[in-house]
Short mmCIF file of C-alpha atoms in Angstrom, two decimals:
data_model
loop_
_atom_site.label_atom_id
_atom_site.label_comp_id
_atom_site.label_asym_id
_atom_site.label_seq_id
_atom_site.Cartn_x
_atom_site.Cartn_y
_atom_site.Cartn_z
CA UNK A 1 -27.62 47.76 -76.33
CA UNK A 2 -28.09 50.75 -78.52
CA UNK A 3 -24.89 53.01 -78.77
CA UNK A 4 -27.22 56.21 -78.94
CA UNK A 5 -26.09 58.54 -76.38
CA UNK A 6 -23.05 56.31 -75.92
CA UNK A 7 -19.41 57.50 -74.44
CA UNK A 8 -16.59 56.60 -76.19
CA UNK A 9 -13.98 55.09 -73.88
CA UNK A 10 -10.47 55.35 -76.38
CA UNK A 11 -8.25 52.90 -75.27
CA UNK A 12 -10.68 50.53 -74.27
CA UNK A 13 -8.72 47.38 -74.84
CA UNK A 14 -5.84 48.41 -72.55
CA UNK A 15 -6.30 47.34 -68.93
CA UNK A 16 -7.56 50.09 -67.10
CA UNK A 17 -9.88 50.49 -70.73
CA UNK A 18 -11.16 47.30 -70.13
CA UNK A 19 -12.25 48.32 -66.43
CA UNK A 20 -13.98 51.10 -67.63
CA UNK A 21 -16.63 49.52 -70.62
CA UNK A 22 -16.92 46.98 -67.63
CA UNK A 23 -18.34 49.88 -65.14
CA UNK A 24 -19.97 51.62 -68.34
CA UNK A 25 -21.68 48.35 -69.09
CA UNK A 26 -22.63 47.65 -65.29
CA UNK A 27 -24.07 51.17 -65.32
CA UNK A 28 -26.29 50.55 -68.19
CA UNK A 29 -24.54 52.92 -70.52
CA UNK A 30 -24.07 52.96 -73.94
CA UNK A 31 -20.65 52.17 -75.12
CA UNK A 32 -18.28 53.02 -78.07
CA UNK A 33 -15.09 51.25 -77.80
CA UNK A 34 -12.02 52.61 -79.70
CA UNK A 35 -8.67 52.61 -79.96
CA UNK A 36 -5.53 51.92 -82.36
CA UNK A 37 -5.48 48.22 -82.38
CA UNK A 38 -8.40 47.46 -84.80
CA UNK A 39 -7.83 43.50 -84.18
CA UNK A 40 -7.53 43.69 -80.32
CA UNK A 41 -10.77 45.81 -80.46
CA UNK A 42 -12.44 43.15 -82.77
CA UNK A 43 -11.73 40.71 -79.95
CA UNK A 44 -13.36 42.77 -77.49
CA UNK A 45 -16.81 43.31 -79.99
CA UNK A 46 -16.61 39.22 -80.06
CA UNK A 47 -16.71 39.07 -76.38
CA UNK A 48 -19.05 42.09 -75.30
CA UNK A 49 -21.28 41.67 -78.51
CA UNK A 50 -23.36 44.89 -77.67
CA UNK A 51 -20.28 47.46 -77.55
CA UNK A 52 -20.10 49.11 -80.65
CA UNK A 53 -16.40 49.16 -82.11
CA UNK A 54 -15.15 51.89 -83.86
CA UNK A 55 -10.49 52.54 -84.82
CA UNK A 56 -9.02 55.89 -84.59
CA UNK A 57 -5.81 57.11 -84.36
CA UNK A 58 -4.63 59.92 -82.83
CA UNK A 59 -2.23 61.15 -86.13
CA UNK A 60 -5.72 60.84 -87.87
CA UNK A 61 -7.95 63.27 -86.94
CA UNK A 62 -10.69 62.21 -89.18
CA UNK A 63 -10.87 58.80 -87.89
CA UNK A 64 -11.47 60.65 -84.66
CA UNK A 65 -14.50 62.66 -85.49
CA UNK A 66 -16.06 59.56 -86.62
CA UNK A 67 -15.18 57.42 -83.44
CA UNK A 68 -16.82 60.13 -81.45
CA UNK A 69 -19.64 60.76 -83.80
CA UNK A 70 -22.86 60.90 -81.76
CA UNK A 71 -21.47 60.42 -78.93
CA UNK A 72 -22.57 61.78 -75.35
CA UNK A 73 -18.75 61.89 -74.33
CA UNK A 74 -15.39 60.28 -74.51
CA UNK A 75 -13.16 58.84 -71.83
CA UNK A 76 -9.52 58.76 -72.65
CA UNK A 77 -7.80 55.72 -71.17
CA UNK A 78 -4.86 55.04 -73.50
CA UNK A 79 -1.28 56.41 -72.55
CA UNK A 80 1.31 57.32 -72.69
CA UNK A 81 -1.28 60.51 -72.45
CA UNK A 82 1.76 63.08 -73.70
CA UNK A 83 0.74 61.62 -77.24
CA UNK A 84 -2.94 61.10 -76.71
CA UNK A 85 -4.46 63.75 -74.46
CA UNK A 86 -4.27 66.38 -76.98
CA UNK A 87 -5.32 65.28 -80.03
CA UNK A 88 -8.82 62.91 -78.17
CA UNK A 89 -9.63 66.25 -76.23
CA UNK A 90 -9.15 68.51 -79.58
CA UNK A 91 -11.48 66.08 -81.18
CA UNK A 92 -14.12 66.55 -77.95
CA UNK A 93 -14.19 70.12 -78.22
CA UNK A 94 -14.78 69.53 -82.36
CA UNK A 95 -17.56 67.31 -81.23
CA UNK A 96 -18.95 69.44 -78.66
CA UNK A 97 -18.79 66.81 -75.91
CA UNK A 98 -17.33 66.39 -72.82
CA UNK A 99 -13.82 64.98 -72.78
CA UNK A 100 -12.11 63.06 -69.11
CA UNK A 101 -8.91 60.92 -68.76
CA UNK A 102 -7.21 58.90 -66.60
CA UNK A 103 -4.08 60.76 -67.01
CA UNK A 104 -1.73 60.41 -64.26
CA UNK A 105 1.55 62.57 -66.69
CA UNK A 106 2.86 65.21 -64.71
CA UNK A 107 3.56 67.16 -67.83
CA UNK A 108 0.04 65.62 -69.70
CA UNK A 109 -1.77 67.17 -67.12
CA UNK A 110 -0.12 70.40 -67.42
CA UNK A 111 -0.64 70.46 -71.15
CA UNK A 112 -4.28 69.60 -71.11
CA UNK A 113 -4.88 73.09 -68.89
CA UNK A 114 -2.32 75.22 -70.66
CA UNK A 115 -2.83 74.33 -74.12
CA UNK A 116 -6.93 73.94 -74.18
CA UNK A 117 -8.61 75.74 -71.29
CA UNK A 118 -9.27 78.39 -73.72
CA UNK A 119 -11.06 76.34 -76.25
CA UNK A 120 -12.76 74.36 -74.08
CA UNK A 121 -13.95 77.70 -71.74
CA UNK A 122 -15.53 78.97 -75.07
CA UNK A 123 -17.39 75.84 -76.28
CA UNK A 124 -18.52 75.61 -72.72
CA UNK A 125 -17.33 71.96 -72.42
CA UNK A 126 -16.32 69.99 -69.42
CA UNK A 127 -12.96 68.79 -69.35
CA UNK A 128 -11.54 66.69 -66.31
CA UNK A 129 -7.54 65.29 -66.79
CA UNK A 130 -6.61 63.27 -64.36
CA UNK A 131 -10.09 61.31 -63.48
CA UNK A 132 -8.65 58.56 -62.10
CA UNK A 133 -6.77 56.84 -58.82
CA UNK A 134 -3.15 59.93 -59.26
CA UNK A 135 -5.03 63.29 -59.52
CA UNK A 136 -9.04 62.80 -59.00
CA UNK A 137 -8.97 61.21 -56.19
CA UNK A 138 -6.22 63.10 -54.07
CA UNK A 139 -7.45 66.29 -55.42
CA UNK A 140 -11.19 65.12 -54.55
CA UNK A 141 -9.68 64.32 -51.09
CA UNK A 142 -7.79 67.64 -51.01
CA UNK A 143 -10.99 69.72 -51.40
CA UNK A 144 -13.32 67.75 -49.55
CA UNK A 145 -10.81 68.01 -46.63
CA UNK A 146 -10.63 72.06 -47.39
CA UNK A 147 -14.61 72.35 -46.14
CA UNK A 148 -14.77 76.24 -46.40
CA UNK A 149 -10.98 76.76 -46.35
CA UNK A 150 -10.60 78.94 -49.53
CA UNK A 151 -6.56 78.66 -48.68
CA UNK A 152 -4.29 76.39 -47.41
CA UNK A 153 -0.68 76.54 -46.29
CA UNK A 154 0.55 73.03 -47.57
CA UNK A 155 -1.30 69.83 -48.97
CA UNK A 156 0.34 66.55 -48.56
CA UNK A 157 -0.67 63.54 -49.89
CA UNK A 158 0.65 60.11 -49.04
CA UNK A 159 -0.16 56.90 -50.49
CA UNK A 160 -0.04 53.86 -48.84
CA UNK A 161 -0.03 51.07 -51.23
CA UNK A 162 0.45 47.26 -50.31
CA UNK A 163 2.41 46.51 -53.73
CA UNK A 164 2.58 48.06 -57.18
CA UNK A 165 2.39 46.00 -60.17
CA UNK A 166 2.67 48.10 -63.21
CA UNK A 167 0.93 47.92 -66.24
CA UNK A 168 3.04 47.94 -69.66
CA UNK A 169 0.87 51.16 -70.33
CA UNK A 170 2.33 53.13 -66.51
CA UNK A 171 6.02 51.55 -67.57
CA UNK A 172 5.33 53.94 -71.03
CA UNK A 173 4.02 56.84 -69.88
CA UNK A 174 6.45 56.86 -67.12
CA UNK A 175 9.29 56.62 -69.70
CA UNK A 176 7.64 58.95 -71.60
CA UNK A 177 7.40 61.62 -69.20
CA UNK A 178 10.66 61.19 -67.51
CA UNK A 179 12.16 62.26 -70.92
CA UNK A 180 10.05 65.05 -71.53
CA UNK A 181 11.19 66.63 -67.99
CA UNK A 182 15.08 65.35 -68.38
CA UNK A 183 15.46 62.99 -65.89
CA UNK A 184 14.54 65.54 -63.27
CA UNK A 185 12.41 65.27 -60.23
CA UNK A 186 9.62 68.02 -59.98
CA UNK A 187 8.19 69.49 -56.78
CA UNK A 188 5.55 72.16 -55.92
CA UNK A 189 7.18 74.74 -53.28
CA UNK A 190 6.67 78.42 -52.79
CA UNK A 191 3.58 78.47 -54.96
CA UNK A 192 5.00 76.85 -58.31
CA UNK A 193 6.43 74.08 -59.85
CA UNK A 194 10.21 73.60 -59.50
CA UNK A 195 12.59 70.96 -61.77
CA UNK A 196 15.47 69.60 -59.45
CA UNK A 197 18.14 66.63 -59.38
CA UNK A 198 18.01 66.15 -55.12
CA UNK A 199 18.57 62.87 -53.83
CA UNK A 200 15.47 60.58 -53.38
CA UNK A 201 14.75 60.31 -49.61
CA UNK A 202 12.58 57.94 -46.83
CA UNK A 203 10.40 59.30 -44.26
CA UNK A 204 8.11 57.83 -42.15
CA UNK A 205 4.42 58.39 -42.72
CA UNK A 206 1.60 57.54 -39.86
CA UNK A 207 -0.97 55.51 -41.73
CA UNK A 208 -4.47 55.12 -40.48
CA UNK A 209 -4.62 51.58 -38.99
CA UNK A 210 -4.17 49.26 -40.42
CA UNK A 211 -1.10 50.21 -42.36
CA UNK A 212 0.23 52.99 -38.92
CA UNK A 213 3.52 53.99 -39.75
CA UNK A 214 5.46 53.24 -42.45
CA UNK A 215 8.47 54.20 -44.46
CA UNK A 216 7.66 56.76 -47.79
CA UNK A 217 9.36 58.05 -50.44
CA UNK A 218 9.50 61.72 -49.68
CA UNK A 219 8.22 64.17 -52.75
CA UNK A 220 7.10 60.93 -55.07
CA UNK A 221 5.51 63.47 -57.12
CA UNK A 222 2.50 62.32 -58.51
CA UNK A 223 -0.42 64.15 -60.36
CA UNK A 224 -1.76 65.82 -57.20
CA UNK A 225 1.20 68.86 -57.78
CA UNK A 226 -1.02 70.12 -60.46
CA UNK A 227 -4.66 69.25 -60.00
CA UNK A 228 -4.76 70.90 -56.56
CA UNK A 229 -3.00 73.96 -57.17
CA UNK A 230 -5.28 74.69 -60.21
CA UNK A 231 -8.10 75.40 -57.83
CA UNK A 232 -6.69 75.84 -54.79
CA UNK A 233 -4.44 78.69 -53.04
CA UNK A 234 -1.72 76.48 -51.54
CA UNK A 235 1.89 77.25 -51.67
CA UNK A 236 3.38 73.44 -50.79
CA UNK A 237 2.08 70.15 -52.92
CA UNK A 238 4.21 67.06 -51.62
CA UNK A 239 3.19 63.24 -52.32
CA UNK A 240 4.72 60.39 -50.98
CA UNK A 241 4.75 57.24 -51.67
CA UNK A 242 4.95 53.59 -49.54
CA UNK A 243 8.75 52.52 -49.99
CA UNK A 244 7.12 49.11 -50.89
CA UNK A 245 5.52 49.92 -54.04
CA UNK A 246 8.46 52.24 -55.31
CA UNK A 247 10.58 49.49 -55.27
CA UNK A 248 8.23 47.01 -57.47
CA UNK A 249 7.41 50.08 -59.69
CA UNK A 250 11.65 50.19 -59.88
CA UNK A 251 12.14 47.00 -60.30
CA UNK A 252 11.98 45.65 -64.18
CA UNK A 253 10.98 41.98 -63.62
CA UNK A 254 8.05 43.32 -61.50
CA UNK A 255 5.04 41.59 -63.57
CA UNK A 256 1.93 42.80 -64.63
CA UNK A 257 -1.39 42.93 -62.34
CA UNK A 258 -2.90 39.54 -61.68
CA UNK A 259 -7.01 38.92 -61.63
CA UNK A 260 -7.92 37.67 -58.11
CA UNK A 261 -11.86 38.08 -58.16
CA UNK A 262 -14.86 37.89 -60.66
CA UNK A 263 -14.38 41.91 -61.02
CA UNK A 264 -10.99 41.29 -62.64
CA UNK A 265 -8.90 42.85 -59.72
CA UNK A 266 -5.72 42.68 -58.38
CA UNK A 267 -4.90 41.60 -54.73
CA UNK A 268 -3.80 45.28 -54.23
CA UNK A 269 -4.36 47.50 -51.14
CA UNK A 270 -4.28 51.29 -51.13
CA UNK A 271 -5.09 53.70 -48.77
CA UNK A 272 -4.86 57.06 -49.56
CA UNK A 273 -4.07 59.60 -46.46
CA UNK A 274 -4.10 63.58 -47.07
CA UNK A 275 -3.15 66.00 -44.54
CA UNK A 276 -4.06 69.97 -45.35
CA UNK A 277 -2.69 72.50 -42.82
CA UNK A 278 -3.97 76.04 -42.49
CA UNK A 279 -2.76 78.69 -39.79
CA UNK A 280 -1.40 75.71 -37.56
CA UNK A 281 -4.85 74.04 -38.21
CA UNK A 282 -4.99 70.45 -39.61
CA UNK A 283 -7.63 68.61 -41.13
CA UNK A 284 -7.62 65.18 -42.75
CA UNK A 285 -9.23 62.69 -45.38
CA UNK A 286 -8.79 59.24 -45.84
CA UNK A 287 -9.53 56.67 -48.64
CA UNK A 288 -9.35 52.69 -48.36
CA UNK A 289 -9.93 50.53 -51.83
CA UNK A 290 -8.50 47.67 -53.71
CA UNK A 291 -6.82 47.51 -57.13
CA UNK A 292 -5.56 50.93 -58.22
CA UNK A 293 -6.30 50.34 -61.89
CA UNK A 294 -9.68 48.83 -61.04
CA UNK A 295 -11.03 51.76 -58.89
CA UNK A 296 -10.27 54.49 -61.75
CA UNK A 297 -13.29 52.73 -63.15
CA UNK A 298 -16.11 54.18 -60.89
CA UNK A 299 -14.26 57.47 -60.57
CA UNK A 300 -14.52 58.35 -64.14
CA UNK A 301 -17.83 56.81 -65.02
CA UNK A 302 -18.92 58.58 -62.10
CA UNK A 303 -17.33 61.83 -63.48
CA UNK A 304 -19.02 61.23 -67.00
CA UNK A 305 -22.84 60.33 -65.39
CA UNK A 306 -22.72 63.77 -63.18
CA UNK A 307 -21.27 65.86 -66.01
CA UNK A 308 -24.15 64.44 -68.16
CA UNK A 309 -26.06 65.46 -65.44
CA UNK A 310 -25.45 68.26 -65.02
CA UNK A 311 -24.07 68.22 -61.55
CA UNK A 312 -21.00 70.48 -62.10
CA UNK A 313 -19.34 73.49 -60.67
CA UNK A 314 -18.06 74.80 -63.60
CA UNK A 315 -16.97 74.44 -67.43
CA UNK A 316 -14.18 74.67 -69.75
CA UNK A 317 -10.84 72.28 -68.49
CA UNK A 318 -10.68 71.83 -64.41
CA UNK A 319 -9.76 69.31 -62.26
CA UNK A 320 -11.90 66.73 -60.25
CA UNK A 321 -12.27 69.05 -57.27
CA UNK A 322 -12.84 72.04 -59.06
CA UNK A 323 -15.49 70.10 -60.85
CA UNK A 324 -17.71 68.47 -58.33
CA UNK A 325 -18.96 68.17 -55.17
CA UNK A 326 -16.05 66.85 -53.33
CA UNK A 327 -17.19 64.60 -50.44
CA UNK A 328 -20.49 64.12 -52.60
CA UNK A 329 -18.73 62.46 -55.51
CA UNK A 330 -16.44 60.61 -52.49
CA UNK A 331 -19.33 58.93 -51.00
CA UNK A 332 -21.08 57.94 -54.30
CA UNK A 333 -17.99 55.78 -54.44
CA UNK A 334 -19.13 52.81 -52.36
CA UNK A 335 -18.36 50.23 -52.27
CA UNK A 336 -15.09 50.51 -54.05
CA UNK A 337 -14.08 52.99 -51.79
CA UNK A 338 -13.96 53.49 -48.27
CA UNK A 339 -13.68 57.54 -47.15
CA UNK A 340 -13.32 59.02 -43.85
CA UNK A 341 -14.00 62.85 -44.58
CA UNK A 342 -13.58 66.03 -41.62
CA UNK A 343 -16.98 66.13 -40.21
#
């Protein structure tokens, strides 16, 4: 396969990485695989013989340029994304080309639209943090839920997940940003973000079938506290999360995902239930997949093929919903995942 108009996916030997060369490749697009290990990448050239390999490091920016030299775009896979993010996208806008991660850092995601909406709003470059399972797809559910609603009084987002085996790349990132903030929890009330130390709390969240009601962690923040309230007029962001998967993500022995099928996935569950209330008016959307790590594949190859395309709302940094049609981009998602949308 030729790597002309290829994207560059950096991290590509980590295991989401590997997920997305694998929906690259299935795709028929050209790919650039790149990263810090030059061996482990090696390893992947011997076993996908027509991805072109090329090291960088982010406290090198001239290996950069060249990894993304001729490139069409450049997926950022590799966390912890505090260390990453900045230095891949800075190397994007250099290049001229569009620039998407899988981010799901609280304070990552912050940084990406704080410290480069400016460049990236003058080179007239798309950049989308948070393309992946935390941020693009709540925030994709968020909006497409929204219809014409230019306001809303609170978003919540709860996910339902059957188990939660963590990667050794979530286990750093998490560390990562749980220094960065202090140890504190973070919220989004009364139109901003807050930093508090309140006791973790259960609630009870009514699932679609087949899950119904089950017990969540109340205000598991995830990345949804700032994708949505970049585009949207909400004064309330809460996620929750099944008590079920908290606890393995807790837990230190907890081992990595295992393969179960030819597509390299986990026997993981998820289903993804968002609730958006207006003037006493409520409106839901739904999402049903498998394999958290596995389903951030389609959703940002699918984000790279429509901003190649073209089929944008805007420019400069923004978040999945503020990018793309919503419940468009939602159904171009099957089969991996399942949506019920407002009609």
């Amino acid at each position: 396969m030729s790597t002309a108009g290829a994207v560059v996916v950096y991290g590509a030997t980590g295991h989401t990485g590997r997920f997305v060369v694998a929906e690259l490749r299935r795709r028929g697009l050209a790919t650039i695989a790149s990263g810090r290990n030059a061996a482990q990448l090696e390893a992947l050239a011997a076993e996908w013989a027509e991805v072109e390999v090329r090291p960088a490091t982010v406290d090198d920016p001239g290996s950069l340029d060249r990894a993304l030299a001729g490139a069409v775009a450049v997926i950022n896979t590799a966390g912890p994304f505090a260390l990453t993010g900045g230095p891949v996208a800075e190397a994007a806008l250099r290049a001229g080309i569009p620039y998407i991660d899988v981010a799901a850092e609280l304070e990552a995601n912050m940084s990406m639209f704080a410290d480069h909406a400016e460049a990236a709003r003058k080179a007239e470059v798309p950049v989308v943090p948070a393309m992946a399972f935390y941020g693009g797809l709540g925030d994709l559910l968020v909006t497409a839920a929204m219809g014409e609603w230019t306001a809303v009084d609170e978003v919540h987002v709860a996910y339902g997940l059957s188990s939660w085996h963590p990667t050794a790349g979530t286990r750093a990132a998490g560390e990562v940003s749980h220094e960065r903030r202090g140890g504190r929890r973070v919220r989004f009330a009364d139109g901003a973000l807050q930093y508090h130390d309140d006791e973790v709390w259960e609630q009870d969240w009514e699932f679609p079938e087949p899950l119904g009601r089950r017990a969540v962690i109340a205000e598991f923040t995830m990345a949804d506290v700032v994708t949505v309230p970049s585009h949207v007029d909400v004064r309330e962001v809460r996620t929750y999360m099944a008590v079920e998967a908290a606890k393995d993500l807790a837990e230190e022995s907890t081992p990595e995902p295992q393969s179960v099928d030819a597509l390299g996935r986990s026997d993981q569950t998820f289903v993804v239930d968002v609730l958006v209330r207006a003037g006493g008016v409520e409106r839901r959307a739904t999402a049903r997949g498998q394999d958290i790590y596995a389903v951030t594949a389609p959703l940002a190859v699918e984000a790279v093929q429509r901003v190649l395309a073209g089929r944008t709302r805007t420019t400069g940094v923004a978040s999945a919903g503020a990018m793309f049609d919503a419940a468009d981009f939602l159904r171009a998602l099957a089969p991996y995942v399942t949506v019920e949308l407002p009609r």
